[in-house]
Tab-separated table of C-alpha atoms and ligand atoms in Angstrom:
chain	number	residue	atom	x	y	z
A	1	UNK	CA	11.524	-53.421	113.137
A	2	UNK	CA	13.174	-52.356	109.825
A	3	UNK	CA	11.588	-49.907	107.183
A	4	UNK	CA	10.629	-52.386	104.825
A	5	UNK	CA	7.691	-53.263	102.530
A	6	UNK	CA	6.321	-56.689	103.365
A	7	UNK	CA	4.242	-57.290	100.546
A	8	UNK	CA	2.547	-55.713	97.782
A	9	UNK	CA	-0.799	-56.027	95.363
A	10	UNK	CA	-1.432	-54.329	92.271
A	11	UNK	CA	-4.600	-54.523	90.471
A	12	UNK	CA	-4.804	-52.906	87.165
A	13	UNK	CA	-1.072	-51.170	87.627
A	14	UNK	CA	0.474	-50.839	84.551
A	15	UNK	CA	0.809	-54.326	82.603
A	16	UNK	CA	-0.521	-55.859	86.023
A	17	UNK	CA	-3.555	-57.079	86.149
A	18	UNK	CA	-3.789	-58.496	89.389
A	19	UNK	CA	-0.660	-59.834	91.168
A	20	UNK	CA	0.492	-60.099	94.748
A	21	UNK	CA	4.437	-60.414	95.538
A	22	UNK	CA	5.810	-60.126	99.336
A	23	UNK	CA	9.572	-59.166	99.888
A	24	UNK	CA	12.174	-60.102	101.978
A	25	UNK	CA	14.267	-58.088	104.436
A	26	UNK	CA	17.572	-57.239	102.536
A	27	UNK	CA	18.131	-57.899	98.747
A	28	UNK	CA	15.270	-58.089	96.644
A	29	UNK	CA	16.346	-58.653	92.985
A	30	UNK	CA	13.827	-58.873	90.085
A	31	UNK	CA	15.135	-59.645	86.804
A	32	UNK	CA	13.471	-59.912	83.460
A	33	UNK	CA	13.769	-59.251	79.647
A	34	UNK	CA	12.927	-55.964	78.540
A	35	UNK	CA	9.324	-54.297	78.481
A	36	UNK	CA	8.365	-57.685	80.990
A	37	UNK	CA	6.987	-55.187	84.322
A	38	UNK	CA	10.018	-54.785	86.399
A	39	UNK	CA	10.410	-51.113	86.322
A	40	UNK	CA	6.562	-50.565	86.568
A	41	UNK	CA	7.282	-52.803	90.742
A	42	UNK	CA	9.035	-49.979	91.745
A	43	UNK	CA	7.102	-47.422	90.004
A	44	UNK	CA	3.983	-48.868	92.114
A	45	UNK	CA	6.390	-49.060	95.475
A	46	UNK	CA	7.043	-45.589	95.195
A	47	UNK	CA	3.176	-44.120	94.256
A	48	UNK	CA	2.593	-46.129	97.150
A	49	UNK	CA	5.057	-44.323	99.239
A	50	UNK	CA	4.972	-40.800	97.648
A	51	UNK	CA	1.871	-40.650	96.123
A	52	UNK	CA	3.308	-39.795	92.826
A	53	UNK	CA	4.801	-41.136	90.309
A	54	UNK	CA	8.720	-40.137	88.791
A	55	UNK	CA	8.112	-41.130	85.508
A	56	UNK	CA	4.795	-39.471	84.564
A	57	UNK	CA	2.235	-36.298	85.497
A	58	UNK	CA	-0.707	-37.911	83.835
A	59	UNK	CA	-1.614	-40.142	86.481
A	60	UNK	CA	-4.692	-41.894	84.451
A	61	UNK	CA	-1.042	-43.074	81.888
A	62	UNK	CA	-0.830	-45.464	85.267
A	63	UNK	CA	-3.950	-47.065	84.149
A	64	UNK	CA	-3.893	-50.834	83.049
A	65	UNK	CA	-5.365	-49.874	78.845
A	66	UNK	CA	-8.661	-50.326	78.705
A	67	UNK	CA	-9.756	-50.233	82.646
A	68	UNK	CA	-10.906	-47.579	84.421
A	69	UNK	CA	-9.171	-47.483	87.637
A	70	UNK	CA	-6.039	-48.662	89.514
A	71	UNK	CA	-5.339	-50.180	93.185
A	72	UNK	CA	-2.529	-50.606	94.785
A	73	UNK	CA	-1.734	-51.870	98.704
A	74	UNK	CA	0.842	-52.339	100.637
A	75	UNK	CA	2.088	-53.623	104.056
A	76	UNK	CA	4.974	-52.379	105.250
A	77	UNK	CA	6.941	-51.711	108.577
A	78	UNK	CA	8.555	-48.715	109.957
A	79	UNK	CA	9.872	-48.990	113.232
A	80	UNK	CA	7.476	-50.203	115.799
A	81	UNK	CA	4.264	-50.185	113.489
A	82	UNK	CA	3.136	-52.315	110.904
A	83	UNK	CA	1.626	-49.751	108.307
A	84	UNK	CA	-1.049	-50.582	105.675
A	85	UNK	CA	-0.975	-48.213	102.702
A	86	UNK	CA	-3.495	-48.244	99.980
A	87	UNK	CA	-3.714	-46.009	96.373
A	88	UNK	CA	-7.149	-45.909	94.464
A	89	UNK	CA	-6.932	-44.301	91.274
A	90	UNK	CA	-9.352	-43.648	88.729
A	91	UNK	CA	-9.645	-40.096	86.548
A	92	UNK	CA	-10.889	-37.367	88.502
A	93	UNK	CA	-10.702	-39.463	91.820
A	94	UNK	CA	-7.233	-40.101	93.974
A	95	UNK	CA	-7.564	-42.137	97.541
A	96	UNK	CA	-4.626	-42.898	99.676
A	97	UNK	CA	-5.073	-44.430	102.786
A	98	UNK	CA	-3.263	-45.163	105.645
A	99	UNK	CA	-4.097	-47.944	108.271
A	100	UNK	CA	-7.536	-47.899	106.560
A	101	UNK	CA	-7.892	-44.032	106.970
A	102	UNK	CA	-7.967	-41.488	103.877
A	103	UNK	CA	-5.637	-38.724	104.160
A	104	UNK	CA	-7.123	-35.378	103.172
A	105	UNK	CA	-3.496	-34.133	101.969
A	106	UNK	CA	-0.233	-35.232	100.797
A	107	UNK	CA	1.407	-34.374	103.049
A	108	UNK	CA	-0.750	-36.738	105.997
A	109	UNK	CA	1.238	-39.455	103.910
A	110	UNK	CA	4.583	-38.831	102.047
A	111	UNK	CA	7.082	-39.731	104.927
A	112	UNK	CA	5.703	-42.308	106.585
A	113	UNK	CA	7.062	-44.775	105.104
A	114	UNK	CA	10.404	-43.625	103.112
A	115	UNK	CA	11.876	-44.619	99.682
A	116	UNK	CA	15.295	-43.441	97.554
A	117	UNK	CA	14.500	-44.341	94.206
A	118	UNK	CA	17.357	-44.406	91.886
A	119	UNK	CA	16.911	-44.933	87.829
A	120	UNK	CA	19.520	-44.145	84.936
A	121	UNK	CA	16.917	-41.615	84.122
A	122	UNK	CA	18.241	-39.455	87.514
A	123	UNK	CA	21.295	-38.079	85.153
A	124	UNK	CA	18.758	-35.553	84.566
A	125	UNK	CA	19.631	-34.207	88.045
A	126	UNK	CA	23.208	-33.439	86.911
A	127	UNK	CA	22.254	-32.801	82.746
A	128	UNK	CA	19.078	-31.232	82.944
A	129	UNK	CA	17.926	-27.825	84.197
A	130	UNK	CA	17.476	-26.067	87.548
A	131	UNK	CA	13.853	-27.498	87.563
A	132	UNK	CA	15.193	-30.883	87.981
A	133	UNK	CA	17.766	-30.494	90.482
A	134	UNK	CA	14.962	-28.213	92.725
A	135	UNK	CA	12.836	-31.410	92.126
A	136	UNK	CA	15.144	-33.743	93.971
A	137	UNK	CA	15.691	-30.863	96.705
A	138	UNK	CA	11.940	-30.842	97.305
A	139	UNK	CA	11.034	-34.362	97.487
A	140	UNK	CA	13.817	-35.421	99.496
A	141	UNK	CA	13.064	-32.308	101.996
A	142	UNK	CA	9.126	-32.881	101.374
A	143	UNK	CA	10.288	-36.596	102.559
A	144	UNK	CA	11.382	-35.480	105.682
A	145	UNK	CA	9.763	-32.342	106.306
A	146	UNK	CA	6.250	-32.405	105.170
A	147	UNK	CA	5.031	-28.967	105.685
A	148	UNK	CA	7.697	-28.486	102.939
A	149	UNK	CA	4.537	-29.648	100.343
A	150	UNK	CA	2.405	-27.253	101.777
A	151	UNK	CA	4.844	-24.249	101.683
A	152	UNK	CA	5.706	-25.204	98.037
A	153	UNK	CA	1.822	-25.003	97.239
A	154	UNK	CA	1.291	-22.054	98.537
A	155	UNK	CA	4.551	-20.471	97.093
A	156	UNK	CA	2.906	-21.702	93.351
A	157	UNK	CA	-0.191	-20.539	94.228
A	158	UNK	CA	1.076	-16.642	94.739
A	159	UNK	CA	3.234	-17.043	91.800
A	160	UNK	CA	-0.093	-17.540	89.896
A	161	UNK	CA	-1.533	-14.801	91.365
A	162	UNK	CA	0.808	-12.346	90.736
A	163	UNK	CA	1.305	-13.513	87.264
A	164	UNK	CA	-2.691	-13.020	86.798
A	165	UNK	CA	-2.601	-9.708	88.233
A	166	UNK	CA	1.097	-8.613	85.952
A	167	UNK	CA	-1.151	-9.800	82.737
A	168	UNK	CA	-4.743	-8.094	83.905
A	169	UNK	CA	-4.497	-5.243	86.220
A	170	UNK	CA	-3.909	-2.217	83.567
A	171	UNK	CA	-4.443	0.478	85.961
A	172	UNK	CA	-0.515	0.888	87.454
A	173	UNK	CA	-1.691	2.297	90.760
A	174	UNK	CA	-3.202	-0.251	91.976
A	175	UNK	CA	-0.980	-2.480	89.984
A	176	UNK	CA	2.068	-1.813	92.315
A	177	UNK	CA	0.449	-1.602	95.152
A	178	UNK	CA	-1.075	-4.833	95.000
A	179	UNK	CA	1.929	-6.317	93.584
A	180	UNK	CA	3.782	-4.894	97.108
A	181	UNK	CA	1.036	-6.886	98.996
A	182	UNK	CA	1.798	-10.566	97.025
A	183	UNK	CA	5.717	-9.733	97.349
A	184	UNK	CA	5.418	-9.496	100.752
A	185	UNK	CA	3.747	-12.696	101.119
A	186	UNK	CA	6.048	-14.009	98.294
A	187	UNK	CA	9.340	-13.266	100.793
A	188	UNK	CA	7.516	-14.604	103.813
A	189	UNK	CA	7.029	-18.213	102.188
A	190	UNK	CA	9.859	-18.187	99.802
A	191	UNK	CA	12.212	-17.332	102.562
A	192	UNK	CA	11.054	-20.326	104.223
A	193	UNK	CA	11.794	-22.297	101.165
A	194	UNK	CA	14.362	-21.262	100.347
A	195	UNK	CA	15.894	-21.697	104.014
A	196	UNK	CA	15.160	-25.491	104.020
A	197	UNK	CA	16.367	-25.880	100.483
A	198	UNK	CA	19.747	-24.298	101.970
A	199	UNK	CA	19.891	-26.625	104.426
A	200	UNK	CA	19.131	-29.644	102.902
A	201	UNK	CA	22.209	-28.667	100.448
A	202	UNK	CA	24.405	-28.515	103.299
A	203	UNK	CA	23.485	-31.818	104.360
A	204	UNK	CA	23.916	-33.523	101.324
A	205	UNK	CA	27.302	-31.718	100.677
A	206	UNK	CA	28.648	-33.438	103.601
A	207	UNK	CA	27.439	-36.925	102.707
A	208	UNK	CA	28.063	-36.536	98.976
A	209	UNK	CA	31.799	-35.224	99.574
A	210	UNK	CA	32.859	-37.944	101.165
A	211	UNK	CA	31.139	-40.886	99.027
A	212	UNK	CA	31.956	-39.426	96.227
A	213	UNK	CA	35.928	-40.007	97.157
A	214	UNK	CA	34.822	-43.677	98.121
A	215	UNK	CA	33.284	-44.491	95.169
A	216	UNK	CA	35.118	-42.274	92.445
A	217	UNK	CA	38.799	-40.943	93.841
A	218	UNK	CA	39.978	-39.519	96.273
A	219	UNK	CA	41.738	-36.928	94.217
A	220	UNK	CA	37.905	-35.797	93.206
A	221	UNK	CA	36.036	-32.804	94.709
A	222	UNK	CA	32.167	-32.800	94.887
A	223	UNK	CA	31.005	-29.661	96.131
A	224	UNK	CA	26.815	-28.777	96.537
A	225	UNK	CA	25.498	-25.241	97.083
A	226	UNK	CA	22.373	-23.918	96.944
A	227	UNK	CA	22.402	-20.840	94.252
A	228	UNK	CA	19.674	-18.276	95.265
A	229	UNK	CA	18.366	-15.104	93.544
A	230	UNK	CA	21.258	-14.936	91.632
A	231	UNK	CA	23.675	-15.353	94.485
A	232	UNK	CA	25.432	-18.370	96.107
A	233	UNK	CA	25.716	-16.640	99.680
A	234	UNK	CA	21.609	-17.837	100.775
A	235	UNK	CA	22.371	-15.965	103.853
A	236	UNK	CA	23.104	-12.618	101.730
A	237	UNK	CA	20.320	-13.437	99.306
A	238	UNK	CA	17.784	-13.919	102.089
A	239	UNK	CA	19.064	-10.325	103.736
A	240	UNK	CA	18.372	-8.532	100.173
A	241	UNK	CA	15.256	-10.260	99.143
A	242	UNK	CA	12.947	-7.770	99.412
A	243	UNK	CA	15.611	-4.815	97.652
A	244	UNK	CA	15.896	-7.001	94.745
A	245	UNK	CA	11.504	-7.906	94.466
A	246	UNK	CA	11.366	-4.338	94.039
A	247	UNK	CA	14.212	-3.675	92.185
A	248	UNK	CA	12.717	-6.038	89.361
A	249	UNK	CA	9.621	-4.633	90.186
A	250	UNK	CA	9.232	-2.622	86.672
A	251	UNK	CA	10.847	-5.214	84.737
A	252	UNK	CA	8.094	-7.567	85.981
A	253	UNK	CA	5.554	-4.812	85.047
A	254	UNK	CA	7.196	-4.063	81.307
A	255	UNK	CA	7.486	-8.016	80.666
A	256	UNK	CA	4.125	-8.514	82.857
A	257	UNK	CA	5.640	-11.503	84.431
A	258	UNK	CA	7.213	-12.977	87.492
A	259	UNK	CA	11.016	-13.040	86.841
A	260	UNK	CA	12.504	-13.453	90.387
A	261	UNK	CA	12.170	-15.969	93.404
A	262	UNK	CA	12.840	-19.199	94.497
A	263	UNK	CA	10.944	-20.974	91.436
A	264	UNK	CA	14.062	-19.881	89.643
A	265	UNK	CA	16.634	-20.971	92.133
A	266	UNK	CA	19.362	-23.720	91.133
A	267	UNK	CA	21.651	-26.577	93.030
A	268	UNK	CA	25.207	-25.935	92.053
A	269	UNK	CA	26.437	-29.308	91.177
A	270	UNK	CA	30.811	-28.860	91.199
A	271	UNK	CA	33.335	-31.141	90.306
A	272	UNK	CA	36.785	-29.838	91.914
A	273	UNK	CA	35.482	-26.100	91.686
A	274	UNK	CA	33.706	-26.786	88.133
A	275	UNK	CA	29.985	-27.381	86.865
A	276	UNK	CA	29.496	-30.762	86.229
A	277	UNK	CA	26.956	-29.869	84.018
A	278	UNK	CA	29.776	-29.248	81.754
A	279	UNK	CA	33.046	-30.737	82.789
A	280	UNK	CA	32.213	-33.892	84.332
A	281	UNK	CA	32.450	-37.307	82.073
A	282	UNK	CA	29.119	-39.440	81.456
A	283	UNK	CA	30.641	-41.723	84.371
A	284	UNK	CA	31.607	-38.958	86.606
A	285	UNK	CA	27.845	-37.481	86.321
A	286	UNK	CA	26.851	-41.115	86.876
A	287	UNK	CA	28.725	-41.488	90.044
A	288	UNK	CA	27.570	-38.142	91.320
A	289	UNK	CA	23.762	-39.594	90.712
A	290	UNK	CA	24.458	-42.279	92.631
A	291	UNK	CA	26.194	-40.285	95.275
A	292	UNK	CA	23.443	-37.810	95.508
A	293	UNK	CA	21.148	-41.134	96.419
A	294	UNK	CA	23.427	-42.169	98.925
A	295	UNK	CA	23.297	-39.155	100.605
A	296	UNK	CA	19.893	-39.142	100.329
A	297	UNK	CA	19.572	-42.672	102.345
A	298	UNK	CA	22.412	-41.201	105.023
A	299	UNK	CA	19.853	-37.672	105.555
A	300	UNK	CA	16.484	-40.451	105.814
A	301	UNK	CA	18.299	-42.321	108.399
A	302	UNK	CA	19.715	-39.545	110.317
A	303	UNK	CA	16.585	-37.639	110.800
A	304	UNK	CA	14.208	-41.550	111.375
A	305	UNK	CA	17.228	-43.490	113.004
A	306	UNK	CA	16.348	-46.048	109.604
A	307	UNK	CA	17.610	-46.417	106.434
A	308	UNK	CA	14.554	-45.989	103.375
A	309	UNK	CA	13.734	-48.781	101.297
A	310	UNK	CA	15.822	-48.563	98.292
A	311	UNK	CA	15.024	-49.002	95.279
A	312	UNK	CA	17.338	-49.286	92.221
A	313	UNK	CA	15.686	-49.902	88.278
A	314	UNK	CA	18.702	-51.113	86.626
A	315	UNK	CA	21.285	-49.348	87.367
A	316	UNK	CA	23.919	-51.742	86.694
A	317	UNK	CA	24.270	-51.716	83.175
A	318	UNK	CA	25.302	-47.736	83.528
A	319	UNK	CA	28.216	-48.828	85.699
A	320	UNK	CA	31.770	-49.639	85.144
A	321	UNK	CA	33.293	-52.733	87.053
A	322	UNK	CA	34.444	-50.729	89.965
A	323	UNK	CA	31.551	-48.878	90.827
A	324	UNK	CA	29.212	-51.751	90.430
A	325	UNK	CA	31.258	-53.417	92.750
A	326	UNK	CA	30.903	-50.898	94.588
A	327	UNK	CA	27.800	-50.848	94.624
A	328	UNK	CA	26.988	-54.375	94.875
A	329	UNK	CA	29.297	-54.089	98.076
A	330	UNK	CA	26.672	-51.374	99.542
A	331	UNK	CA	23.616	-53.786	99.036
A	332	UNK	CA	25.086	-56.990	99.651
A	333	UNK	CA	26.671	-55.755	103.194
A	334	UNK	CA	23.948	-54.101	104.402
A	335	UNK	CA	21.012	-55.015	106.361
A	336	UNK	CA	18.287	-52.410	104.596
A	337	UNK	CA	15.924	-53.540	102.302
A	338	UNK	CA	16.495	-53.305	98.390
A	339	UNK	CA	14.610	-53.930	95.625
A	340	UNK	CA	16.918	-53.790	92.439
A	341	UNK	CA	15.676	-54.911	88.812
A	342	UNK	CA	18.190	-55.954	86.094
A	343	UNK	CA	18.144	-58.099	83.116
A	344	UNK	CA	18.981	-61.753	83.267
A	345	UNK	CA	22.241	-61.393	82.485
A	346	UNK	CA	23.691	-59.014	85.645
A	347	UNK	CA	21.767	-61.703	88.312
A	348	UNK	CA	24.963	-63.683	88.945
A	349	UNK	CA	26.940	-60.650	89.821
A	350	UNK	CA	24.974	-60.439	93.156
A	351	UNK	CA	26.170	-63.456	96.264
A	352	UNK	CA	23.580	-66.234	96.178
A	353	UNK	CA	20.458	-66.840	98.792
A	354	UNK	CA	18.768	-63.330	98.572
A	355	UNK	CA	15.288	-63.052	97.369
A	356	UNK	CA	15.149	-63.531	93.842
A	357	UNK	CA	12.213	-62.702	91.156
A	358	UNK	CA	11.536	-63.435	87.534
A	359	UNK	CA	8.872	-61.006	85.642
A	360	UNK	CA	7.601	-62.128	82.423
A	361	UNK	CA	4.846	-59.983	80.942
A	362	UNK	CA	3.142	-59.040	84.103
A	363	UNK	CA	3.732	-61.706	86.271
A	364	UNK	CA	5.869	-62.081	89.104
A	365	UNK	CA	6.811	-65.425	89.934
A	366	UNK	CA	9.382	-66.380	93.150
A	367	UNK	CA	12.213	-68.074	92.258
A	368	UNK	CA	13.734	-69.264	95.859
A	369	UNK	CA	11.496	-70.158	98.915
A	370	UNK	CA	11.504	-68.203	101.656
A	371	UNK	CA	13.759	-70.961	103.787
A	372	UNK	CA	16.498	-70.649	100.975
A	373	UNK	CA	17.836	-67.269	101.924
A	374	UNK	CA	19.467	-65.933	105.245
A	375	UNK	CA	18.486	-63.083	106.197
B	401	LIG	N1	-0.891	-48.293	81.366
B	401	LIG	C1	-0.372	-49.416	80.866
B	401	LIG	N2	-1.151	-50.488	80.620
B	401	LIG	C2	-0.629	-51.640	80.125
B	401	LIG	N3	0.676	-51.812	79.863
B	401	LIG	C3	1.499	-50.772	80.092
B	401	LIG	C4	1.037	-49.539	80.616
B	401	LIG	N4	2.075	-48.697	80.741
B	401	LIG	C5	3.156	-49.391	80.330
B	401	LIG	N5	2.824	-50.630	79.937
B	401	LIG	C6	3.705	-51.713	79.438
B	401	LIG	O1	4.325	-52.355	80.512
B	401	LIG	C7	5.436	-53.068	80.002
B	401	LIG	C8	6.520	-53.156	81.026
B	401	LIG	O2	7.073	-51.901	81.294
B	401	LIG	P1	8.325	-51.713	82.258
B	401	LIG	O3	8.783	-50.336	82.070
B	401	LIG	O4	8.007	-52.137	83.633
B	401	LIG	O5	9.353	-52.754	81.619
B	401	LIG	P2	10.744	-53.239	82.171
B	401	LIG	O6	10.614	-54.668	82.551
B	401	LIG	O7	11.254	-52.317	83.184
B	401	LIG	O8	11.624	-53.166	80.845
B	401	LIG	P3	13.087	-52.599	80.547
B	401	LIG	O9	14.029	-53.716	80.852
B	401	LIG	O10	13.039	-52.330	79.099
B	401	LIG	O11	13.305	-51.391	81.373
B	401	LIG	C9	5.820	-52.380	78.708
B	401	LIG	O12	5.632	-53.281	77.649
B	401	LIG	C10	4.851	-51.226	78.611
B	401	LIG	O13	4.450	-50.960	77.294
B	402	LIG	MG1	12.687	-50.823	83.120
């Protein structure tokens, strides 16, 4: 069996009250006017997936106005396994299940079931700060990896605790030497971090260097590396880490904060040798989104021998002709599941008999029958 979600219920999602909507292997387009509900589908596929949201940290903002709690379920397979997952929601409460079961962490349930979600809003990976692009690292790793989640807690939680102990502890004695005892810990599980961060660069290098060619020129160098504690050799960075905690060590006393580790590392995002931050065009940065997602799919099914379930909120419109084509190519030629939204008027661009969906103010109503469509 595919990775694919079957069907899906929300009840108090969102502008969903209560709605139920299964999917179809392959292309799943839902189309709409603005502000109908199609962006809040995905949003719903992925909590179910990730448990999180992309779009906000407040997860009570998730809340249909005016109720108190939100459920969402979903049936999906992965290969040999059909999978049930459920959300519960309401302030001060969070439930995920799987198959019926509650999962005492996050990380018993991100992975199970993959997703690449891909929104214009992603440009932030390529526009935005390091926090963004160390975002993407960690979910895609915490995707695959899951004791990535834990490693990343516990890597916040000694941040906190030497930042508590920089502001409080006045007497410098025991200041240092306590600080010694958190650094150490600090390089064991920041090490670790930043070791799978590395690698997970490396990966996507290779994917990204060679879509990027196919969908933008060939003439066109992406290039991805991992920039840590100040230096873009990891391996050199790793073998120094503990010279440069304690050469900052009275600069982190004098400013009484944290100013070195991981939590300040960075993806170098190049375009032929340059940052794209800077250099690259709006469409360039676009295409490097979207080849960063593509990569992303290539990792999932290289490390679950399946492709994730892909979902793409309108991502069209941000396009020129060739690399909508292009990407229209991608979905329409291949056998894993998509769910794409778009207004009414990009529909036709996609080959008839997939799976089509109209949304109008929290409804989602089928627009071909099952029989319609090949598969
Ligand atoms: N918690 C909530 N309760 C009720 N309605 C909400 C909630 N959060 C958002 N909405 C509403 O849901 C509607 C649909 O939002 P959504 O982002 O899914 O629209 P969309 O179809 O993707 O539109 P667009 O084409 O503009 O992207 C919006 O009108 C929004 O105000
Ligand atoms: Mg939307």
């Amino acid at each position: 069996m595919k990775m694919e979600i079957k069907n899906l219920s929300l009840l108090n999602f969102r502008n969903y009250e209560k709605q139920r909507v299964s999917f179809e292997s392959g292309l799943n387009l839902l189309y709409g006017s603005n502000g109908q509900g199609k962006t809040n589908v995905l949003e719903a596929v992925y909590f179910l997936l990730t448990g999180k949201s992309y779009r906000v940290r407040q997860e009570k903002e998730l809340i249909l106005w005016d109720q108190k709690s939100f459920y969402l379920h979903a049936t999906c397979s992965v290969l040999d396994r059909i999978i049930s997952l459920e959300s519960y929601y309401e302030p001060g409460k969070k439930v995920m299940k799987v198959n019926q079961i509650a999962c005492k962490r996050l990380s018993d349930y991100v992975g199970i079931v993959n997703a690449v979600f891909f929104s214009p809003d992603d440009l932030s990976i390529i526009k935005k700060g390091p926090n963004e692009r160390r975002r993407f690292l960690d979910l895609l790793i915490s995707q695959i990896k899951p004791s990535h989640i834990s490693l990343l807690n516990s890597y916040l939680r000694i941040i906190k605790q030497k930042n508590n102990l920089l502001k409080n502890e006045k007497n410098i004695f025991l200041l240092k030497s306590q600080l010694e005892i958190w650094n150490q810990q600090l390089i064991d599980i920041g090490s670790k971090i930043i070791i799978n961060r590395a690698e997970f660069t490396e990966r996507l290098n290779n994917h990204s260097q060679k879509i990027f060619k196919d969908i933008f020129s060939p003439n066109y160098n992406l290039s991805l590396n991992y920039f840590s504690l100040g230096k873009k050799d990891v391996s050199q960075a790793l073998k120094v880490f503990p010279e440069i905690l304690e050469n900052k060590l009275l600069t982190e006393i004098e400013r009484r904060t944290v100013i070195i580790g991981p939590h300040r590392d960075d993806l170098l995002i190049d375009l032929n040798g340059k940052p794209a931050k800077m250099f690259a065009s709006q469409g360039q940065q676009r295409t490097m989104v979207l080849c960063l997602k593509l990569s992303e799919m290539e990792i999932i099914f290289n490390e679950k021998g399946d492709y994730p379930i892909l979902l793409l909120d309108d991502v069209l419109s941000e396009l020129d002709e060739y690399r909508r084509k292009f990407l229209i190519n991608y979905i329409d030629n291949s056998a894993r599941q998509t769910l794409i939204t778009m207004t009414d008027l990009e529909k036709s661009l996609f080959k008839k008999g997939k799976a089509i969906y109209q949304i109008i103010n929290g409804t989602i109503r089928r627009e071909n029958n099952v029989s319609s469509f090949g598969k």
